[in-house]
Each structure stands twice: as structure tokens, then as C-alpha cells.
PDB file of C-alpha atoms in Angstrom:
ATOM      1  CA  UNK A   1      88.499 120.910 135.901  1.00 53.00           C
ATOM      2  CA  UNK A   2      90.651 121.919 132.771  1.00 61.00           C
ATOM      3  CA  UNK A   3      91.327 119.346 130.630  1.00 65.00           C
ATOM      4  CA  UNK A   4      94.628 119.309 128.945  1.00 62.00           C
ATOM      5  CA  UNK A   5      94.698 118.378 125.208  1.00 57.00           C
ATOM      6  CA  UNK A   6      97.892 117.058 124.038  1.00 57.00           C
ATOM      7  CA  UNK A   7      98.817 117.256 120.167  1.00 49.00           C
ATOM      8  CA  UNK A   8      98.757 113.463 120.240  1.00 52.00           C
ATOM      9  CA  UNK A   9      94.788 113.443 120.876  1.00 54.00           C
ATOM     10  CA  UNK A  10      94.354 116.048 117.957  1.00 49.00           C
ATOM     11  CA  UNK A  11      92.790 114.448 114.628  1.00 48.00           C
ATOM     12  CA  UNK A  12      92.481 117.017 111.719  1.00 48.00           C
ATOM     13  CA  UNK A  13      88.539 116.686 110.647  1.00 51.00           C
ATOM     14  CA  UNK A  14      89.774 117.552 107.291  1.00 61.00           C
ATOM     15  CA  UNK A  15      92.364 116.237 105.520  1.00 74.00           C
ATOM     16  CA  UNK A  16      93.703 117.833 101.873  1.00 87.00           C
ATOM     17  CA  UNK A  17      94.532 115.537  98.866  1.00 94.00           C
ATOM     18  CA  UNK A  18      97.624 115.551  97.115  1.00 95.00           C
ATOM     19  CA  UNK A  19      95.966 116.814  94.306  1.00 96.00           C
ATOM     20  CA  UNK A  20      95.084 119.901  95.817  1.00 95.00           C
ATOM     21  CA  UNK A  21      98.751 120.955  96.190  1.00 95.00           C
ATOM     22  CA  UNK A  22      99.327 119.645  92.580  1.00 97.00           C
ATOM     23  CA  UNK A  23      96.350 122.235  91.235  1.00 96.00           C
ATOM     24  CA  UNK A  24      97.623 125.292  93.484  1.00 95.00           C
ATOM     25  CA  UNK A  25     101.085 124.465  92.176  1.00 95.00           C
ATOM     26  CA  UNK A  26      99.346 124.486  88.452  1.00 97.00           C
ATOM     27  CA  UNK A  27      98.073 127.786  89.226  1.00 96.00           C
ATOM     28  CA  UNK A  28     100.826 129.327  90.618  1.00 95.00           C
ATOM     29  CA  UNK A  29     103.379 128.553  87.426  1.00 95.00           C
ATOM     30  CA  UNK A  30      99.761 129.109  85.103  1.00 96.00           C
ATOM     31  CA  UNK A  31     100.746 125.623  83.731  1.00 97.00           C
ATOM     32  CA  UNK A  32      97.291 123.855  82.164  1.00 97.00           C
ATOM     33  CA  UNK A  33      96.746 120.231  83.235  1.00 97.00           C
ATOM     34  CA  UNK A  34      96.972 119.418  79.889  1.00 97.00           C
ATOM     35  CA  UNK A  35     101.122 120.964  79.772  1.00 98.00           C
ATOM     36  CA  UNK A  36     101.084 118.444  83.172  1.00 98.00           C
ATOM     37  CA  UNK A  37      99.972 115.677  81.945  1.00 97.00           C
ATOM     38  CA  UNK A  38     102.498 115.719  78.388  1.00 97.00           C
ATOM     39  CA  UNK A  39     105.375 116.545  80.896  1.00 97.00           C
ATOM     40  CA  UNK A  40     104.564 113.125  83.234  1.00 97.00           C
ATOM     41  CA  UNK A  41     103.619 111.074  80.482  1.00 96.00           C
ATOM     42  CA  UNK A  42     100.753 110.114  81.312  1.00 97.00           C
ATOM     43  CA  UNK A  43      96.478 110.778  80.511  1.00 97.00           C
ATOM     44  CA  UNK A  44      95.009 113.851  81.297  1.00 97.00           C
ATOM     45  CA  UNK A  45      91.954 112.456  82.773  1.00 97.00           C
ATOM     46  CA  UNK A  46      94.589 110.440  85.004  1.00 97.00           C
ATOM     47  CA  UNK A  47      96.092 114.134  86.233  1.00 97.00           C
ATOM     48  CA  UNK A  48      92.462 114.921  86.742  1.00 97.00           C
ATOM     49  CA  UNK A  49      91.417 112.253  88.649  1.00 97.00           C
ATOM     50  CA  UNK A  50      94.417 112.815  90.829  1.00 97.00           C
ATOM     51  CA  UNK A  51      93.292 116.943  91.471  1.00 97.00           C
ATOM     52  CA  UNK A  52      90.245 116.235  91.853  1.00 96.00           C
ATOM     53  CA  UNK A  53      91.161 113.851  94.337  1.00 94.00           C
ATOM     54  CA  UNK A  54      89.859 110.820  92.809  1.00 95.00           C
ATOM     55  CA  UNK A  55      92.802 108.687  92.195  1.00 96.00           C
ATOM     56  CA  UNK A  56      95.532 108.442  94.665  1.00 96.00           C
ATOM     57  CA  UNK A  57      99.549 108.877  93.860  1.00 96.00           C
ATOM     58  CA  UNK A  58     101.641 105.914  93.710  1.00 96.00           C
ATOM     59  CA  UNK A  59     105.473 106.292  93.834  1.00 96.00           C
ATOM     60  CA  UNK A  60     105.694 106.189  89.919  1.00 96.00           C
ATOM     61  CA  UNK A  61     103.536 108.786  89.563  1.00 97.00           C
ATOM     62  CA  UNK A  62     105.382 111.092  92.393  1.00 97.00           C
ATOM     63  CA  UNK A  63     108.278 110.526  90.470  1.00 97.00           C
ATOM     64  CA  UNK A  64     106.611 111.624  87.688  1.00 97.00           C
ATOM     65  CA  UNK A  65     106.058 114.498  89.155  1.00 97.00           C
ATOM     66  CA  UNK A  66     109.347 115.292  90.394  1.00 96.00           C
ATOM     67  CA  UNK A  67     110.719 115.045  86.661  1.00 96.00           C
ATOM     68  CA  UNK A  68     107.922 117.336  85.744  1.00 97.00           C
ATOM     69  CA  UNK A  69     107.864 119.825  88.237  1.00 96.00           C
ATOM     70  CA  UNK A  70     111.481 119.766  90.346  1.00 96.00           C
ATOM     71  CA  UNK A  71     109.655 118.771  93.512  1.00 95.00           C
ATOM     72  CA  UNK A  72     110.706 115.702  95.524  1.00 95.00           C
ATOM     73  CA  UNK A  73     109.101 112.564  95.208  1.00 95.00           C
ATOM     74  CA  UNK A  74     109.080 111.737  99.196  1.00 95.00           C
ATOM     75  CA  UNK A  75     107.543 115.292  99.245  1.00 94.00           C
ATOM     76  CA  UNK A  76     104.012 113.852  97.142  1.00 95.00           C
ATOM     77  CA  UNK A  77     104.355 110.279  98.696  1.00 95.00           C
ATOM     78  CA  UNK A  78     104.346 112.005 102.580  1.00 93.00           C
ATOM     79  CA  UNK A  79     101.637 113.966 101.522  1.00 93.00           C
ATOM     80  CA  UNK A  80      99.775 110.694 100.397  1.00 94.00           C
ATOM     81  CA  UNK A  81     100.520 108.918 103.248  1.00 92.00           C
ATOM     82  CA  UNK A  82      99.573 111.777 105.604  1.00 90.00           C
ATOM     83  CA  UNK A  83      95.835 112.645 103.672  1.00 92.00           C
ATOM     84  CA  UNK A  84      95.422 108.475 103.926  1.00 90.00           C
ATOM     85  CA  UNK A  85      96.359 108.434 107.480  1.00 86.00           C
ATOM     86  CA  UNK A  86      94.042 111.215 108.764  1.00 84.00           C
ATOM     87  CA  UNK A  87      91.587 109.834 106.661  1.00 84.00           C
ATOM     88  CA  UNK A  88      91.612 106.631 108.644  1.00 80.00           C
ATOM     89  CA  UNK A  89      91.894 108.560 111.568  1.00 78.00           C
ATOM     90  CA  UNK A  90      88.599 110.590 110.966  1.00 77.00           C
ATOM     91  CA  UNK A  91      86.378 107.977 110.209  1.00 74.00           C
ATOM     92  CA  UNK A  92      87.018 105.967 112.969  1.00 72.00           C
ATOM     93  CA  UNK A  93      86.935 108.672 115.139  1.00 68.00           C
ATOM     94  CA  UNK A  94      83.786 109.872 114.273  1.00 63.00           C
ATOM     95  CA  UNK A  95      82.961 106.017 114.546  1.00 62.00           C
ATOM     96  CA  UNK A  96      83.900 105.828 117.978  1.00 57.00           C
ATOM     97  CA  UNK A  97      82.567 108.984 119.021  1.00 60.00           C
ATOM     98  CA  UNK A  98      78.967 108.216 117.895  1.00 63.00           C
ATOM     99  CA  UNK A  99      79.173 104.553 119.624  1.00 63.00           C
ATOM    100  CA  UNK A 100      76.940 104.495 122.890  1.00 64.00           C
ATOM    101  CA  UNK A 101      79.442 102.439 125.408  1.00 64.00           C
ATOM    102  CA  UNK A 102      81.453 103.073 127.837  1.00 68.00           C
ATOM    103  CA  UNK A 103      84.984 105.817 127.978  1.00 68.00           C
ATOM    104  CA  UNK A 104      87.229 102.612 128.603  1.00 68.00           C
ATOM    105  CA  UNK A 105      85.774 100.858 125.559  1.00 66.00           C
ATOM    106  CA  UNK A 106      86.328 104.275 123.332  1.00 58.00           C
ATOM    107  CA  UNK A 107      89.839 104.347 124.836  1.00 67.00           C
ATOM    108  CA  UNK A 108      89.914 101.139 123.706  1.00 68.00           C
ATOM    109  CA  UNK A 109      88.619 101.348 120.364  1.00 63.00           C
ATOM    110  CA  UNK A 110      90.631 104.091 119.413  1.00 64.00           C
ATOM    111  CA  UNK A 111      94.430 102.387 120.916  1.00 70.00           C
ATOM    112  CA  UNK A 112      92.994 100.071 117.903  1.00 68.00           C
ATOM    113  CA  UNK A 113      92.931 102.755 115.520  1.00 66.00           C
ATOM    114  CA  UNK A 114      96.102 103.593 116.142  1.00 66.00           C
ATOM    115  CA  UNK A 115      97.416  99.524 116.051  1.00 70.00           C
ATOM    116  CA  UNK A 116      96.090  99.898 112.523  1.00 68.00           C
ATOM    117  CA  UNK A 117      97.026 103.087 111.401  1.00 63.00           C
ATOM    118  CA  UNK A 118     100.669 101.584 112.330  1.00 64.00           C
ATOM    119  CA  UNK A 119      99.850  98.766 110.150  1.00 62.00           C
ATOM    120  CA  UNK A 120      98.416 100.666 106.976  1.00 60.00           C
ATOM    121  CA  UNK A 121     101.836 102.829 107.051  1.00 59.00           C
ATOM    122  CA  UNK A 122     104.206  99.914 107.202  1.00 64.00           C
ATOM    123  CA  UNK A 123     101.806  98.257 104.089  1.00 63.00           C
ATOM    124  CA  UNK A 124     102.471 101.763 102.381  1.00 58.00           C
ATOM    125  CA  UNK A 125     105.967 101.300 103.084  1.00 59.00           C
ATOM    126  CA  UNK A 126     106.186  98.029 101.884  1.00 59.00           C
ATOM    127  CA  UNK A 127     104.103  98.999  99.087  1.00 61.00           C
ATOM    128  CA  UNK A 128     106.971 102.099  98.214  1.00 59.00           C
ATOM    129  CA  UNK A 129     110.019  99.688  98.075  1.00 60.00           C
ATOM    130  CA  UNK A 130     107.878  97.278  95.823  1.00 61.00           C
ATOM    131  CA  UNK A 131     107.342  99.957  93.172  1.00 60.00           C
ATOM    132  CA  UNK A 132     111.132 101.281  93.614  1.00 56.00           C
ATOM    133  CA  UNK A 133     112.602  98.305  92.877  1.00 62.00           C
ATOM    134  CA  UNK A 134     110.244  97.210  89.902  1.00 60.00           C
ATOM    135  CA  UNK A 135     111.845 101.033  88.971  1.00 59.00           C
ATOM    136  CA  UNK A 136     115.224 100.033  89.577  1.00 56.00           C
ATOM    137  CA  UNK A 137     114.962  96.753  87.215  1.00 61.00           C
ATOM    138  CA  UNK A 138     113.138  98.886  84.572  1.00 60.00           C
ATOM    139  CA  UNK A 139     116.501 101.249  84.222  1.00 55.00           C
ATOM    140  CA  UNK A 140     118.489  98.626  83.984  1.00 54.00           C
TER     141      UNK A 140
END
């Protein structure tokens, strides 16, 4: 019997870091980290952290980057949001997959996964209007 595989059901096994598209960005304009960094205002071992996928991007810092580099902020912060979902999504995939029970408790387990992955993007939401409006009262 063939088994149809709808794009829901997909979970990408890897999942890419903002700060990979920040370093192939860096490369393709031959900017150094260091030109980066001055331009956001902030550390250079911050930036690094952030390529090397160490430290995450908050909504200040993708705004950062859209000063520096002409690229949307929504652009960095959907990339965030999309490496931290399928990151959620992969480990407890992988979790449910190696579980010895039945298929209706997996099918179970992972309509949970989803209930939460739902709940981890309205707390990044929430989390994105926080830092916007401690923005706004900055400016004025």
C-alpha cells in the first residue's frame, strides 16, 4: 500500500541558524565581522556567537541588522522563529520515534508537539511586541 506523505508530516532533520545567512551574506559583500559588528553597535564576540550559532537574535539585534545591512528585520526574526521551531520539532520527533508504545500514543505525542510549538510561537510573539515597544519608548 502507498503511503501518501503530506507536507504537513514533513520535519526538516536539519535546521540552519540565522547566523549562517548572516556569514554567507558577510562573504558575499567580503565585509569582516569585525566591519559588522562597528556597523550594529555592538561586540564582536556577540556577532560571533550569533554565526556561529551560539547566541540567538532578538528583535533589537535584527534591527540592528537591518540598519547595517538594508535587510528587513521580520526577514532575521522569521528566520529565528523558523530554526527555533524545527528545532523543537526535531527533537521531539526523534523523541517520539525512539519511544516503544503504541502508533495512537505517537499520534498522540506528536498532536502535543504541535499544541506546543503553537505555544512557543505566540511566547515569541509576545516576546517581539515586548522588545518593540521598550524600542518605541527609547525614541521617544
Amino acid at each position: 500500500m502507498n503511503k501518501k506523505i503530506y507536507a504537513n508530516d514533513i520535519v526538516l532533520k536539519e535546521s540552519f541558524h540565522p547566523g549562517e545567512f548572516i556569514k554567507e551574506e558577510l562573504e558575499a559583500r567580503e565585509m569582516k565581522q569585525k566591519e559588522l559588528s562597528d556597523k550594529m553597535e555592538i561586540a564582536a564576540t556577540v556577532l560571533s556567537e550569533i554565526i556561529h550559532g551560539k547566541r540567538n537574535l532578538t528583535p533589537v539585534l535584527a534591527l540592528k541588522l537591518e540598519t547595517a545591512l538594508g535587510i528587513n528585520a521580520e526577514f532575521w526574526m522569521k528566520l529565528q522563529v523558523g530554526y527555533d521551531i524545527n528545532l523543537i520539532r526535531s527533537r521531539y520527533t526523534n523523541l517520539i520515534d525512539k519511544t516503544k508504545t503504541t502508533t495512537a500514543k505517537k499520534s498522540k505525542l506528536s498532536s502535543a508537539v504541535l499544541e506546543t510549538t503553537k505555544v512557543v510561537m505566540r511566547s515569541k510573539a509576545y516576546q517581539v511586541k515586548t522588545e518593540t515597544r521598550k524600542l518605541a519608548l527609547k525614541k521617544k
